[in-house]
Amino acid sequence: MLTKELIWLFYSPDELAAKNKQYLWHPFTQMKDYIAEEPLIIARGEGVKLYDVQGKGYYDGFSSVWLNVHGHNVPELNQAIIEQLGKVAHSTLLGMANVPSILLAEQLIRLAPEGLTKVFYSDNGATAVEISLKMAFQYWQNRGIAGKHSFITMNNAYHGDTIGATSVGAIPLYHQVYKPLLFSPYVIPYPYPYRDGGDEASVNAMLDQLEQLLEEKASEIAAMIVEPVVQGASGMIIMPNGCLKKIAELLQAYDVLLIADEVATGFGRTGKMFACEHDGVTPDIMAVAKGITGGYLPVAATLVKESIYEAFYADYEEQKTFFHGHSFTGNPLGCAVALANLRLMEERNLVAEVAHKAEYLADLLKPLAGEPHVGEIRQKGLMAGIELVREKDKKEPYHWNERIGVRVCKRAREKGLLTRPLGNVIVFIPPLVSTLEEMSDMISILTEAIAETTRHCEEAVQ
Ligand code: PMP
């Protein structure tokens, strides 16, 4: 039998690196660059650290793309999977159920903003969004209301990489090339106070555009999709308080559904269980993924209000069924580990802890604001972005070709911290269980990496 240890004996780190380059195509990665560099190959994880095949440890400073909650190799989560594995690894939800999927749905509804009553599973953020869009679209048709065929999205939105989710995406670098393939939503700005004249001006400009659009086009708009409170992939842009509430009120007044994409913000990340809670908003449809399983297995869900569910609840002959599903929908292993994750979050009072740790993180980040090339530091809970600028006074961005974000993250990796940039914005999203000491260590590394890289970049220009 091939045990883990034997596999290690068979393949040296160099051999694994060679096989990596020969066989793998990585997401969001220019393979020409990847091939030219020493690959990072993770062998194991423990707590908030990941270890590569050479044995070097790295802080997981971006929660393995924003999803880790309790750290890696967590005994309680491992055990939940092992126990479920002894029962059944997978059985479908098409026309039948399995035990963990039922119990998890109950917990999700208990924790979700009040008024969400039904859970439709899928297996990643993009599919949870895809389902949200299709449900919103069909909802109006099932109710016999014709013509509501369009959507509203926000500038620089990111909702995943399937075609529907890409259609409501608005980051030119990722989405422009597919335009001929996509449906075209209306796009309004996401308030970006740093660049758009401060909190009030940026919010008012957005609300004015939204209201005007609704005034003219509400009868043809099914729903608006929003990344509530933090717009992640655009660079951790944060909505001023009360903004989401105003959006929700406008949409309700004009009979347009609100889809909250909580894929990145859900499960305690922003200091509330769901970001919508910051403004006391219950969306009509809510997409969740990432943190749901503590970052262990791919489970996602779309939660809806009873009124949405009811529009699909009809006699068979009426054909109002939601004809959508995935092979691994409601996977029992994933749902079992999600249940264990939520249990552990409650035992550790983790959401309240995040709010407390966020204050500490804000203090840690403060000195960075004095760095000559740090334009703005944005933070909500344990979700932070540091925007680097070439010229601080003029807020002049670094040019794309300077790869400043990439270079800072490379330096941080050399020093033992993993994260990925969003253009010129350095992401800091540690596992929610990170201790104050661990966060302090991580921010020290990040500070050094930013200072050294920006200085180097300056020297290169002189
Ligand atoms: N929505 C948001 C807000 C996200 O941040 C992401 C992923 N970063 C997605 C959707 C897509 O999720 P997934 O990668 O699981 O498809």
GROMACS .gro file of C-alpha atoms in nm, residues 160-363:
model
  204
  160GLY     CA    1  -1.698   3.416  -0.973
  161ASP     CA    2  -1.588   3.274  -1.305
  162THR     CA    3  -1.880   3.087  -1.459
  163ILE     CA    4  -2.053   3.262  -1.747
  164GLY     CA    5  -2.346   3.404  -1.548
  165ALA     CA    6  -2.123   3.514  -1.262
  166THR     CA    7  -1.879   3.662  -1.515
  167SER     CA    8  -2.167   3.852  -1.677
  168VAL     CA    9  -2.231   4.038  -1.352
  169GLY     CA   10  -1.857   4.081  -1.300
  170ALA     CA   11  -1.716   4.423  -1.379
  171ILE     CA   12  -1.338   4.402  -1.348
  172PRO     CA   13  -1.216   4.473  -1.702
  173LEU     CA   14  -0.896   4.269  -1.662
  174TYR     CA   15  -1.091   3.952  -1.583
  175HIS     CA   16  -1.415   4.007  -1.769
  176GLN     CA   17  -1.362   4.221  -2.079
  177VAL     CA   18  -1.238   3.942  -2.305
  178TYR     CA   19  -1.559   3.741  -2.257
  179LYS     CA   20  -1.797   4.031  -2.327
  180PRO     CA   21  -1.936   3.891  -2.655
  181LEU     CA   22  -2.036   3.579  -2.465
  182LEU     CA   23  -2.210   3.747  -2.172
  183PHE     CA   24  -2.542   3.911  -2.086
  184SER     CA   25  -2.509   4.281  -2.011
  185PRO     CA   26  -2.621   4.411  -1.672
  186TYR     CA   27  -2.657   4.776  -1.580
  187VAL     CA   28  -2.348   4.890  -1.391
  188ILE     CA   29  -2.350   5.151  -1.115
  189PRO     CA   30  -2.050   5.260  -0.908
  190TYR     CA   31  -1.943   5.090  -0.587
  191PRO     CA   32  -1.859   5.370  -0.343
  192TYR     CA   33  -1.482   5.409  -0.331
  193PRO     CA   34  -1.432   5.693  -0.081
  194TYR     CA   35  -1.050   5.704  -0.118
  195ARG     CA   36  -1.075   5.787  -0.488
  196ASP     CA   37  -1.424   5.930  -0.523
  197GLY     CA   38  -1.430   6.226  -0.288
  198GLY     CA   39  -1.491   6.066   0.053
  199ASP     CA   40  -1.775   5.874   0.216
  200GLU     CA   41  -2.066   6.103   0.155
  201ALA     CA   42  -1.984   6.206  -0.201
  202SER     CA   43  -1.917   5.849  -0.317
  203VAL     CA   44  -2.230   5.708  -0.155
  204ASN     CA   45  -2.453   5.985  -0.286
  205ALA     CA   46  -2.318   5.952  -0.639
  206MET     CA   47  -2.395   5.579  -0.632
  207LEU     CA   48  -2.742   5.622  -0.481
  208ASP     CA   49  -2.832   5.893  -0.733
  209GLN     CA   50  -2.739   5.668  -1.022
  210LEU     CA   51  -2.922   5.373  -0.872
  211GLU     CA   52  -3.238   5.572  -0.815
  212GLN     CA   53  -3.234   5.717  -1.164
  213LEU     CA   54  -3.182   5.373  -1.313
  214LEU     CA   55  -3.466   5.224  -1.109
  215GLU     CA   56  -3.692   5.513  -1.199
  216GLU     CA   57  -3.638   5.444  -1.569
  217LYS     CA   58  -3.584   5.070  -1.587
  218ALA     CA   59  -3.718   4.891  -1.277
  219SER     CA   60  -3.986   4.717  -1.483
  220GLU     CA   61  -3.714   4.532  -1.677
  221ILE     CA   62  -3.480   4.455  -1.385
  222ALA     CA   63  -3.502   4.127  -1.196
  223ALA     CA   64  -3.238   4.187  -0.929
  224MET     CA   65  -2.932   4.376  -0.819
  225ILE     CA   66  -2.628   4.181  -0.702
  226VAL     CA   67  -2.402   4.334  -0.437
  227GLU     CA   68  -2.090   4.237  -0.246
  228PRO     CA   69  -2.220   4.361   0.087
  229VAL     CA   70  -2.000   4.603   0.284
  230VAL     CA   71  -1.668   4.482   0.137
  231GLN     CA   72  -1.605   4.456  -0.236
  232GLY     CA   73  -1.329   4.197  -0.222
  233ALA     CA   74  -1.154   4.129  -0.553
  234SER     CA   75  -1.163   4.494  -0.659
  235GLY     CA   76  -0.920   4.566  -0.373
  236MET     CA   77  -1.108   4.539  -0.042
  237ILE     CA   78  -1.320   4.849  -0.098
  238ILE     CA   79  -1.543   4.922   0.199
  239MET     CA   80  -1.895   5.067   0.187
  240PRO     CA   81  -1.958   5.339   0.441
  241ASN     CA   82  -2.205   5.246   0.717
  242GLY     CA   83  -2.568   5.265   0.620
  243CYS     CA   84  -2.502   5.243   0.246
  244LEU     CA   85  -2.625   4.886   0.202
  245LYS     CA   86  -2.942   4.970   0.393
  246LYS     CA   87  -3.015   5.256   0.152
  247ILE     CA   88  -2.959   5.027  -0.148
  248ALA     CA   89  -3.194   4.769   0.003
  249GLU     CA   90  -3.464   5.029   0.066
  250LEU     CA   91  -3.444   5.166  -0.287
  251LEU     CA   92  -3.465   4.820  -0.441
  252GLN     CA   93  -3.763   4.731  -0.229
  253ALA     CA   94  -3.941   5.053  -0.322
  254TYR     CA   95  -3.894   4.971  -0.691
  255ASP     CA   96  -3.973   4.599  -0.665
  256VAL     CA   97  -3.628   4.474  -0.761
  257LEU     CA   98  -3.471   4.181  -0.573
  258LEU     CA   99  -3.150   4.217  -0.373
  259ILE     CA  100  -2.892   3.938  -0.410
  260ALA     CA  101  -2.618   3.959  -0.147
  261ASP     CA  102  -2.300   3.781  -0.248
  262GLU     CA  103  -2.161   3.687   0.094
  263VAL     CA  104  -1.915   3.437  -0.054
  264ALA     CA  105  -1.615   3.632   0.075
  265THR     CA  106  -1.774   3.819   0.365
  266GLY     CA  107  -1.983   3.542   0.524
  267PHE     CA  108  -1.913   3.335   0.835
  268GLY     CA  109  -1.765   3.594   1.065
  269ARG     CA  110  -1.504   3.740   0.832
  270THR     CA  111  -1.614   4.103   0.877
  271GLY     CA  112  -1.692   4.079   1.249
  272LYS     CA  113  -2.057   3.977   1.202
  273MET     CA  114  -2.177   3.634   1.099
  274PHE     CA  115  -2.286   3.792   0.767
  275ALA     CA  116  -2.184   4.137   0.641
  276CYS     CA  117  -2.549   4.230   0.572
  277GLU     CA  118  -2.596   4.240   0.950
  278HIS     CA  119  -2.378   4.553   0.975
  279ASP     CA  120  -2.669   4.742   0.820
  280GLY     CA  121  -2.953   4.523   0.948
  281VAL     CA  122  -3.038   4.409   0.595
  282THR     CA  123  -3.204   4.082   0.494
  283PRO     CA  124  -3.146   4.027   0.123
  284ASP     CA  125  -3.401   3.837  -0.087
  285ILE     CA  126  -3.130   3.592  -0.194
  286MET     CA  127  -2.792   3.531  -0.030
  287ALA     CA  128  -2.499   3.336  -0.177
  288VAL     CA  129  -2.248   3.180   0.063
  289ALA     CA  130  -1.943   2.954   0.019
  290LYS     CA  131  -1.573   2.976   0.124
  291GLY     CA  132  -1.589   2.990   0.508
  292ILE     CA  133  -1.895   2.764   0.534
  293THR     CA  134  -1.681   2.451   0.580
  294GLY     CA  135  -1.405   2.635   0.765
  295GLY     CA  136  -1.224   2.622   0.432
  296TYR     CA  137  -1.209   2.242   0.432
  297LEU     CA  138  -1.430   2.119   0.148
  298PRO     CA  139  -1.622   2.275  -0.140
  299VAL     CA  140  -1.976   2.345  -0.018
  300ALA     CA  141  -2.182   2.650  -0.110
  301ALA     CA  142  -2.542   2.754  -0.063
  302THR     CA  143  -2.800   3.000  -0.186
  303LEU     CA  144  -3.041   3.107   0.087
  304VAL     CA  145  -3.375   3.263  -0.004
  305LYS     CA  146  -3.677   3.427   0.151
  306GLU     CA  147  -3.997   3.227   0.169
  307SER     CA  148  -4.154   3.447  -0.103
  308ILE     CA  149  -3.887   3.333  -0.351
  309TYR     CA  150  -3.937   2.967  -0.262
  310GLU     CA  151  -4.314   3.003  -0.288
  311ALA     CA  152  -4.293   3.131  -0.647
  312PHE     CA  153  -4.146   2.794  -0.746
  313TYR     CA  154  -4.384   2.588  -0.530
  314ALA     CA  155  -4.660   2.479  -0.765
  315ASP     CA  156  -4.835   2.185  -0.928
  316TYR     CA  157  -4.597   1.965  -1.130
  317GLU     CA  158  -4.778   2.045  -1.456
  318GLU     CA  159  -4.712   2.416  -1.419
  319GLN     CA  160  -4.337   2.353  -1.476
  320LYS     CA  161  -4.227   2.612  -1.223
  321THR     CA  162  -3.963   2.377  -1.079
  322PHE     CA  163  -3.610   2.514  -1.041
  323PHE     CA  164  -3.440   2.291  -1.298
  324HIS     CA  165  -3.088   2.331  -1.169
  325GLY     CA  166  -2.852   2.105  -0.972
  326HIS     CA  167  -2.496   1.979  -0.949
  327SER     CA  168  -2.362   1.628  -0.898
  328PHE     CA  169  -2.209   1.715  -0.561
  329THR     CA  170  -2.492   1.934  -0.432
  330GLY     CA  171  -2.526   1.886  -0.055
  331ASN     CA  172  -2.227   1.653  -0.033
  332PRO     CA  173  -2.246   1.474   0.306
  333LEU     CA  174  -1.874   1.503   0.385
  334GLY     CA  175  -1.880   1.875   0.313
  335CYS     CA  176  -2.201   1.931   0.510
  336ALA     CA  177  -2.066   1.730   0.804
  337VAL     CA  178  -1.751   1.939   0.823
  338ALA     CA  179  -1.956   2.258   0.779
  339LEU     CA  180  -2.166   2.156   1.080
  340ALA     CA  181  -1.850   2.095   1.284
  341ASN     CA  182  -1.712   2.431   1.168
  342LEU     CA  183  -2.025   2.618   1.281
  343ARG     CA  184  -2.030   2.430   1.613
  344LEU     CA  185  -1.667   2.519   1.676
  345MET     CA  186  -1.730   2.882   1.580
  346GLU     CA  187  -2.002   2.901   1.844
  347GLU     CA  188  -1.798   2.719   2.110
  348ARG     CA  189  -1.513   2.962   2.051
  349ASN     CA  190  -1.747   3.262   2.031
  350LEU     CA  191  -1.549   3.335   1.719
  351VAL     CA  192  -1.762   3.606   1.558
  352ALA     CA  193  -1.743   3.826   1.869
  353GLU     CA  194  -1.372   3.741   1.891
  354VAL     CA  195  -1.319   3.861   1.533
  355ALA     CA  196  -1.472   4.198   1.621
  356HIS     CA  197  -1.229   4.221   1.913
  357LYS     CA  198  -0.927   4.103   1.711
  358ALA     CA  199  -1.016   4.353   1.439
  359GLU     CA  200  -0.944   4.639   1.679
  360TYR     CA  201  -0.606   4.491   1.755
  361LEU     CA  202  -0.535   4.445   1.385
  362ALA     CA  203  -0.626   4.810   1.321
  363ASP     CA  204  -0.361   4.909   1.576
   0.00000   0.00000   0.00000
